[in-house]
Short mmCIF file of C-alpha atoms in Angstrom, two decimals:
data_model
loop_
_atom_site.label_atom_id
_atom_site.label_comp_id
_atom_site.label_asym_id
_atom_site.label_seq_id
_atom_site.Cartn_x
_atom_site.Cartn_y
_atom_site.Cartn_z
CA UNK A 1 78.73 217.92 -122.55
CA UNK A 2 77.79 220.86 -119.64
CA UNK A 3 76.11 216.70 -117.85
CA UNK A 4 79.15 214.47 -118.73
CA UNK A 5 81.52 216.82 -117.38
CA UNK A 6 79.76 217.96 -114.43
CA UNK A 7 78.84 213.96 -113.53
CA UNK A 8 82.64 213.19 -114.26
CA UNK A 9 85.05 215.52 -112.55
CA UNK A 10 83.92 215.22 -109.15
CA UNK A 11 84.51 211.47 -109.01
CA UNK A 12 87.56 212.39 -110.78
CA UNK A 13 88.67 214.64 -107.69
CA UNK A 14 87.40 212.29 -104.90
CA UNK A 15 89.82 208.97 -106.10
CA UNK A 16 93.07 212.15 -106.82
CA UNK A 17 92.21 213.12 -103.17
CA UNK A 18 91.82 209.82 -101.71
CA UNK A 19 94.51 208.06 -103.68
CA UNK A 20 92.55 205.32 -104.65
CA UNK A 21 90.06 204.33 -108.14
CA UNK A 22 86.85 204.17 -106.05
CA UNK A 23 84.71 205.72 -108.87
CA UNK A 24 85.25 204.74 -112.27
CA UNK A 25 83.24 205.49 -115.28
CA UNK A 26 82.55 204.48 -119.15
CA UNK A 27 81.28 206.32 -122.10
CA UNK A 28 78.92 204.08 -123.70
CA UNK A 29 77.57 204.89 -126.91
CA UNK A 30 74.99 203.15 -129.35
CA UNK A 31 77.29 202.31 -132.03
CA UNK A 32 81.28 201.94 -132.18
CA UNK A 33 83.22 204.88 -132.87
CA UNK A 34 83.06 208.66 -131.23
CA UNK A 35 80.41 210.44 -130.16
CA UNK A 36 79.77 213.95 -130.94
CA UNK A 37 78.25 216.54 -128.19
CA UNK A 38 75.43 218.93 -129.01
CA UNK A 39 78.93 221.72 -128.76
CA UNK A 40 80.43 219.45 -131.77
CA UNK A 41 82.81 218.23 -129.24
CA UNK A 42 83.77 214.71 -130.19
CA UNK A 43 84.03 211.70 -127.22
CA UNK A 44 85.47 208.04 -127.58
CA UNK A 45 82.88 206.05 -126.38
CA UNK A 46 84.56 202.99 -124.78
CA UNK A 47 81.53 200.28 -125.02
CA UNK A 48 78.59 200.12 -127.39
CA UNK A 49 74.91 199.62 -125.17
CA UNK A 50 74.66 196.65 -126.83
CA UNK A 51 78.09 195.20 -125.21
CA UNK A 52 76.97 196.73 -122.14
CA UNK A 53 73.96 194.77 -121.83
CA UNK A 54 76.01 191.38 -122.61
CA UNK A 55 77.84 192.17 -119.10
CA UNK A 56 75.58 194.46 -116.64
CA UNK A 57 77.34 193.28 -114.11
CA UNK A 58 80.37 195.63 -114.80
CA UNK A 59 77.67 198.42 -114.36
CA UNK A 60 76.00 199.85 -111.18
CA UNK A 61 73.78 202.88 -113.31
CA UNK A 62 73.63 203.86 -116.63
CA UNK A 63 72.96 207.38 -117.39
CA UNK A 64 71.15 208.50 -120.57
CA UNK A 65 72.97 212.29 -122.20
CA UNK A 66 71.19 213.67 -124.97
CA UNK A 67 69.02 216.73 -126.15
CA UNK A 68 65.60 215.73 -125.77
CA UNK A 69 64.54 215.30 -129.32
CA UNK A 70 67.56 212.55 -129.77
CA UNK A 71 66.55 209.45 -130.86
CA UNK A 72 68.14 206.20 -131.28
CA UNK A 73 69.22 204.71 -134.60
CA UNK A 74 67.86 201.35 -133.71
CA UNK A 75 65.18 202.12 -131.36
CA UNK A 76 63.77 198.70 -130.75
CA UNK A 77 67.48 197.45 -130.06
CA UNK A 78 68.23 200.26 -128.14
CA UNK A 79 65.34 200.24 -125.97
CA UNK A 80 65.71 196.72 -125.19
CA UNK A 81 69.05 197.12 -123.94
CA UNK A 82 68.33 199.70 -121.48
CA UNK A 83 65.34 197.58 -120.03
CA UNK A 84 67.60 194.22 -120.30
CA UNK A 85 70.30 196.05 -117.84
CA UNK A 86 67.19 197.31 -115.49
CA UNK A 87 66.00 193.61 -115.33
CA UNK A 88 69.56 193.21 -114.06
CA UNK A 89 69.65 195.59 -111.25
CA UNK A 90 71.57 198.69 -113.02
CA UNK A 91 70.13 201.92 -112.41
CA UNK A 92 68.45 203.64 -115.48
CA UNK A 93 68.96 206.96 -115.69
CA UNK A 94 68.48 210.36 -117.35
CA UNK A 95 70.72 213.70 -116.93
CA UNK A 96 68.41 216.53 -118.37
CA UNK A 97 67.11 215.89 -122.49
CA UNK A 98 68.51 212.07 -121.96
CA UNK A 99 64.71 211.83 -120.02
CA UNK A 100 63.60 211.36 -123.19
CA UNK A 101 64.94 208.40 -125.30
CA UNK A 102 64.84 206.59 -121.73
CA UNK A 103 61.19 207.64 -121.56
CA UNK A 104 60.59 206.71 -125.17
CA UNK A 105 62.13 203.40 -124.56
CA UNK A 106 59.71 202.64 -121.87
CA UNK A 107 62.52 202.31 -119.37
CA UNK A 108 61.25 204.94 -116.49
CA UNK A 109 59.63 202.56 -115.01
CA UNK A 110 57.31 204.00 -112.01
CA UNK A 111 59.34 206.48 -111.62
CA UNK A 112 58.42 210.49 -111.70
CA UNK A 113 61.19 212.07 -113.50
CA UNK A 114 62.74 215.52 -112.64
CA UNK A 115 62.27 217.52 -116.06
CA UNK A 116 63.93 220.91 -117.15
CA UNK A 117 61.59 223.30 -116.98
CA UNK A 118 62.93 224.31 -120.31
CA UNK A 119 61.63 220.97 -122.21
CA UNK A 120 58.09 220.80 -119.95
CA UNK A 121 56.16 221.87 -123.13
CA UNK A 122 57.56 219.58 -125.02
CA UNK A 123 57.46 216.51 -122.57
CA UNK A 124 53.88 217.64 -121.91
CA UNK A 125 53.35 217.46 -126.36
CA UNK A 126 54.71 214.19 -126.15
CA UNK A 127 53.50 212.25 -122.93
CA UNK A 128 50.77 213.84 -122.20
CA UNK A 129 49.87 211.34 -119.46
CA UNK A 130 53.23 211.27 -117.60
CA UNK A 131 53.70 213.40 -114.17
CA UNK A 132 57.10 215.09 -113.80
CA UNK A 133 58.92 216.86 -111.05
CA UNK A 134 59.67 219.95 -110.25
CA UNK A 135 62.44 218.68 -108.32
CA UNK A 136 66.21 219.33 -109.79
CA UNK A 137 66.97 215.43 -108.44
CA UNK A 138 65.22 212.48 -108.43
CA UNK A 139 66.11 209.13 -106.96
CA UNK A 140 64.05 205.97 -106.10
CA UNK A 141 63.22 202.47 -107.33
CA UNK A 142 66.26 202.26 -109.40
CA UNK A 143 66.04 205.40 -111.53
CA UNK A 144 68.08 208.49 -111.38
CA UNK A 145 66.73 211.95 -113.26
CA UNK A 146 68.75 215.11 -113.04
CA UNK A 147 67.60 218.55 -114.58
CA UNK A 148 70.46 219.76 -115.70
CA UNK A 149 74.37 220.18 -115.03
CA UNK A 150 74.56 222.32 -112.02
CA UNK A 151 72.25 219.57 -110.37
CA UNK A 152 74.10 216.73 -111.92
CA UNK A 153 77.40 217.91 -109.94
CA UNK A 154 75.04 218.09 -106.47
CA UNK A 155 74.47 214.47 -107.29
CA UNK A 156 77.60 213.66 -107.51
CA UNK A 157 78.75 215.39 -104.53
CA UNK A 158 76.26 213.30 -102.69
CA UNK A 159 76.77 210.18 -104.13
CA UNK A 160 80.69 211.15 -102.74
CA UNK A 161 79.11 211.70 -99.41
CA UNK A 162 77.58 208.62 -99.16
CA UNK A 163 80.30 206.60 -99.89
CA UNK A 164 83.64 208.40 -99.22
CA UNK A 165 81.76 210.46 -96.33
CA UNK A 166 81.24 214.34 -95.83
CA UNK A 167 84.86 215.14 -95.52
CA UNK A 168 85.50 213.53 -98.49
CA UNK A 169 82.41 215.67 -100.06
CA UNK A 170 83.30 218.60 -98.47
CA UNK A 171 86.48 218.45 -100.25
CA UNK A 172 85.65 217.88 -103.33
CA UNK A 173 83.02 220.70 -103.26
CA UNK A 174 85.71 223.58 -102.52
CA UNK A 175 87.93 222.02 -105.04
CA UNK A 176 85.71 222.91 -107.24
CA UNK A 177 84.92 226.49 -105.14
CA UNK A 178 81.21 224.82 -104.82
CA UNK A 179 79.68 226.19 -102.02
CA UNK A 180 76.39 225.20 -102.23
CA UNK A 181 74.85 221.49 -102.01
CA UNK A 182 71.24 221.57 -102.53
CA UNK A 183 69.38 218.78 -101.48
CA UNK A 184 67.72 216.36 -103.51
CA UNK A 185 64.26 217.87 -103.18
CA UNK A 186 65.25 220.98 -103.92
CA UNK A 187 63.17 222.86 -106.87
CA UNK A 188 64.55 224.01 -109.98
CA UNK A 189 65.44 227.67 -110.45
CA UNK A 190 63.30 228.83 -112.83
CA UNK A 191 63.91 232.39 -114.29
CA UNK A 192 61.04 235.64 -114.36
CA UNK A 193 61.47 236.82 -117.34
CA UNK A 194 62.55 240.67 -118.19
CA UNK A 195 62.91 240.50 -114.21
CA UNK A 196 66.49 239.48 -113.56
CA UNK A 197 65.51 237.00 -111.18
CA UNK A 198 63.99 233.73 -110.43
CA UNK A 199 60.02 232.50 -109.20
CA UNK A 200 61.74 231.84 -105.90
CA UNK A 201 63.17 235.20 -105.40
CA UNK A 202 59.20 236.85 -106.25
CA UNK A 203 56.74 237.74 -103.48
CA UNK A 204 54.37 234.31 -102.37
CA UNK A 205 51.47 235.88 -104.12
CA UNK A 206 53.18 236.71 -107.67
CA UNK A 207 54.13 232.91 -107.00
CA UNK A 208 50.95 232.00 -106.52
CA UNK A 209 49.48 234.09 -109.77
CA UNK A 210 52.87 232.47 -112.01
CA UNK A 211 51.15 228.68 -110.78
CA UNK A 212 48.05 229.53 -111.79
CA UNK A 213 49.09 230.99 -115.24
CA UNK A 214 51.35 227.99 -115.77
CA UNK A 215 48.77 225.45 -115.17
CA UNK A 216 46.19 227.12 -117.88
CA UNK A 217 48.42 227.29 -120.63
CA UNK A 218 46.18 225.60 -123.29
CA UNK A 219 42.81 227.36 -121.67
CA UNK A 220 44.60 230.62 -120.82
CA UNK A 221 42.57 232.64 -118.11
CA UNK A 222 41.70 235.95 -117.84
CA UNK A 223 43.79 238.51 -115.77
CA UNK A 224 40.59 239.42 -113.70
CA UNK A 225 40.25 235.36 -112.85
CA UNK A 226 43.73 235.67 -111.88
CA UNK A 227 43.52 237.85 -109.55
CA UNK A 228 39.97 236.32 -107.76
CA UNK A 229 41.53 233.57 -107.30
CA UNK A 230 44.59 235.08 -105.21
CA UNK A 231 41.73 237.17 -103.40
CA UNK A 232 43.10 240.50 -104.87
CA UNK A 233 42.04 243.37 -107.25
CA UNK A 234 43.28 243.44 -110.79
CA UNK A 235 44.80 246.81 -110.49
CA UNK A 236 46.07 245.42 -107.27
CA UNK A 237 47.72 242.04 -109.28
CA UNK A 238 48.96 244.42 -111.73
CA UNK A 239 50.98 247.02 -109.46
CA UNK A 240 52.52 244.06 -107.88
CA UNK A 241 53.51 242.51 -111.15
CA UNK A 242 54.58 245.77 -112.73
CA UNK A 243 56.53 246.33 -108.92
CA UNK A 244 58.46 243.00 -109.12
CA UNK A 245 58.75 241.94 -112.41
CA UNK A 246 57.99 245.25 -114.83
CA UNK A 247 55.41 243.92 -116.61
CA UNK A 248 51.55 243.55 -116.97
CA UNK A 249 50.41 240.29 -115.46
CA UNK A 250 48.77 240.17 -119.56
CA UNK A 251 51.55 240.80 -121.05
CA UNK A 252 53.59 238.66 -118.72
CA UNK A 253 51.31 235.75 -119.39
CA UNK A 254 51.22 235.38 -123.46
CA UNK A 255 54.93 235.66 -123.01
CA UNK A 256 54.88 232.84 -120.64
CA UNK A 257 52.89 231.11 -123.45
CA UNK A 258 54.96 231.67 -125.62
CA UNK A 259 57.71 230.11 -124.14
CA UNK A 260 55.98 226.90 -123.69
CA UNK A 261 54.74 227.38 -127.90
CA UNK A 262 58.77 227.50 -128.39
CA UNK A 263 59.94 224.62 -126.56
CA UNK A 264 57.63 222.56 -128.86
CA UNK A 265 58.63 224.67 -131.75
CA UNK A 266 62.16 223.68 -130.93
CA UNK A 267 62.15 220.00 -130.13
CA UNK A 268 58.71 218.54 -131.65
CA UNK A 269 57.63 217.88 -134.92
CA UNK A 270 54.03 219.13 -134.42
CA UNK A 271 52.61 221.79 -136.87
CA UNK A 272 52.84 225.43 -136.40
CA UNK A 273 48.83 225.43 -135.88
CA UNK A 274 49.31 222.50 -133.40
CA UNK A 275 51.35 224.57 -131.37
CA UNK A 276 49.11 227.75 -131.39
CA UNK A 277 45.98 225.55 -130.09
CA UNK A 278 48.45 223.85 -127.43
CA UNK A 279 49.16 227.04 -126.01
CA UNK A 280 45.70 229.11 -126.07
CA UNK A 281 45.86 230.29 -129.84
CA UNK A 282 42.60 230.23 -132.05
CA UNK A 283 44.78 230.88 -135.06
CA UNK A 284 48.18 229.96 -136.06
CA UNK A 285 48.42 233.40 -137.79
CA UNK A 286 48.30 235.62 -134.40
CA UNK A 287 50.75 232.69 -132.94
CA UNK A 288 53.56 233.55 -135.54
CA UNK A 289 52.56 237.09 -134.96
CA UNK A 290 53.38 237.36 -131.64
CA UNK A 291 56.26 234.63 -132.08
CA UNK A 292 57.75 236.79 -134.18
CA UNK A 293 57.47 240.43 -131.59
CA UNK A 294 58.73 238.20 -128.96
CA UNK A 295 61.83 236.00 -130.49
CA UNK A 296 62.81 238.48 -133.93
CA UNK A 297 61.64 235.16 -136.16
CA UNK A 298 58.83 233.02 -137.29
CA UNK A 299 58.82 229.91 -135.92
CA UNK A 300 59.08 228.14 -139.09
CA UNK A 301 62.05 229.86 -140.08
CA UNK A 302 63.29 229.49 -136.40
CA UNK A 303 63.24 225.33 -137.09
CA UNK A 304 64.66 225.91 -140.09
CA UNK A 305 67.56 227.84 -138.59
CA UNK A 306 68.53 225.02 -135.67
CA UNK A 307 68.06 222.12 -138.29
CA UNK A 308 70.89 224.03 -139.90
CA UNK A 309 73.00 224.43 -136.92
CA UNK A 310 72.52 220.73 -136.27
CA UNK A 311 73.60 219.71 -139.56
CA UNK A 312 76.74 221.66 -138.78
CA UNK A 313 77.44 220.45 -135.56
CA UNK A 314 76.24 216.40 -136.84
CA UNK A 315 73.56 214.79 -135.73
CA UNK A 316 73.65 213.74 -131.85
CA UNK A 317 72.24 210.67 -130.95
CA UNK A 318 72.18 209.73 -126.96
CA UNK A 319 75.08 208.54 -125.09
CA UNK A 320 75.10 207.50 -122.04
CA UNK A 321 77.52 207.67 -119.04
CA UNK A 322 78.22 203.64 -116.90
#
């Protein structure tokens, strides 16, 4: 909802400032009816996909919305749709989970999407052999991915630009008491945990020792390795880490694995002991262990308790935004 807002209102506020209905937009969603958000909020869709793809000319993108483990009812359908509008020239795109059914419908293309860093385990569990970015925006070769809302309404603001012009933008942006565009290559933030702040706020060699830890996951490696590698002591890593963040760089690091272990908990369908190997475990036991001290459940009961939440809220299959 945070995405379909955040794509909508800007365009919104660029045609009540200009006067005129140069952006429009459509709610399309795979079947007839309404559409229910992942907040149990409940959207008319005004097309189906599959009457979108019997006219893509009355499209210039179409934007997948969905958490990442949405799926659609009719897959094959579905995925044929989105591919018959690419064929066509319409951008294909995917505003934070909707990376996923687009992915899974083998509509990406070439393109290297921009993934939350919050669903990069489970991406990862899932297409293994598909690069991401780091970046919050992507564009090129007729694909658009977004991270997440905050980026979605940069987008949008520059998508204003470039056709309205930077007054127009500008505009816009303090409507909305914006005051920060980032560009398109711009990183995600990514949050330090316990620390109050984000990677990009840390000193270049706590950066550096983060990368390293992020990138051994699976193989974790050992705090002394760490440290080698950055050409510094271990005590020396350690006072730094404890300095900046208030943690051991140990301590830090299984929590960091952790994280990854709960994204997959969360929105894969792999086994408990699958996700304790994926993320350096020997045993699923000392996984759920330490699951448990950091997160107050065990992640069986954890999937248990968001299956229940989605049956409340309905299920939410991906809409998409034309």
């Amino acid at each position: 909802m945070a995405c379909l807002t955040s794509a909508v209102e800007p365009l919104r506020a660029a045609n009540e400032i200009t006067g005129r209905p140069d952006f429009a937009w459509t709610l399309v969603g795979e079947k007839p009816g309404p559409v229910r958000s992942s907040a149990a909020v409940r959207f008319d869709a005004d097309l189906t996909l599959a009457q979108a793809a019997e006219v893509p000319a009355r499209l210039d993108a179409l934007i997948c919305l969905s958490p990442p483990d949405a799926r659609f009812a009719d897959p094959r359908r579905g995925g044929a749709a989105l591919r018959l509008l690419a064929r066509h020239g319409v951008t294909l795109g995917g505003f934070s989970g909707g990376v996923f059914p687009l992915m899974r419908a083998q509509a990406m293309g070439a393109h290297r999407p921009s993934v939350h860093w919050c669903y990069e385990a489970a991406w990862a569990g899932e297409f293994p052999d598909a690069a991401t970015s780091r970046a919050a925006i992507e564009r090129a070769a007729g694909r658009i991915t977004v991270s997440g809302a905050g980026a979605v309404f940069d987008l949008m603001l520059r998508v204003i630009e470039e056709r309205g012009g930077r007054a127009l933008m500008t505009e816009v942006a303090c409507w909305f008491q914006h005051p920060f565009v980032r560009d398109e290559n711009a990183p995600q933030a990514t949050p330090v945990a316990s620390a109050g702040g984000t990677e990009a706020m840390l000193p270049r060699p706590l950066r550096e020792a983060l990368r390293l830890m992020a990138s051994h996951i699976e193989d974790p490696l050992a705090i002394a390795d760490v440290a080698r590698e950055l050409g510094l002591s271990e005590r020396t890593l350690e006072r730094a880490f404890k300095a900046a963040i208030g943690e051991t760089p140990l301590r830090y690091y299984r929590r960091m694995r952790l994280e990854r272990g709960r994204q997959r908990v969360l929105y894969s369908t792999d086994t408990v002991t699958e996700i304790a190997r994926s993320v350096g475990y020997s045993t699923s036991t000392d996984f759920a262990r330490h699951y448990a001290e950091a997160f107050g459940v065990h992640p069986a009961d954890e999937r248990r308790r968001l299956a229940g939440l989605r049956g409340l809220a309905g299920s939410v299959p991906p809409a998409a935004l034309g």
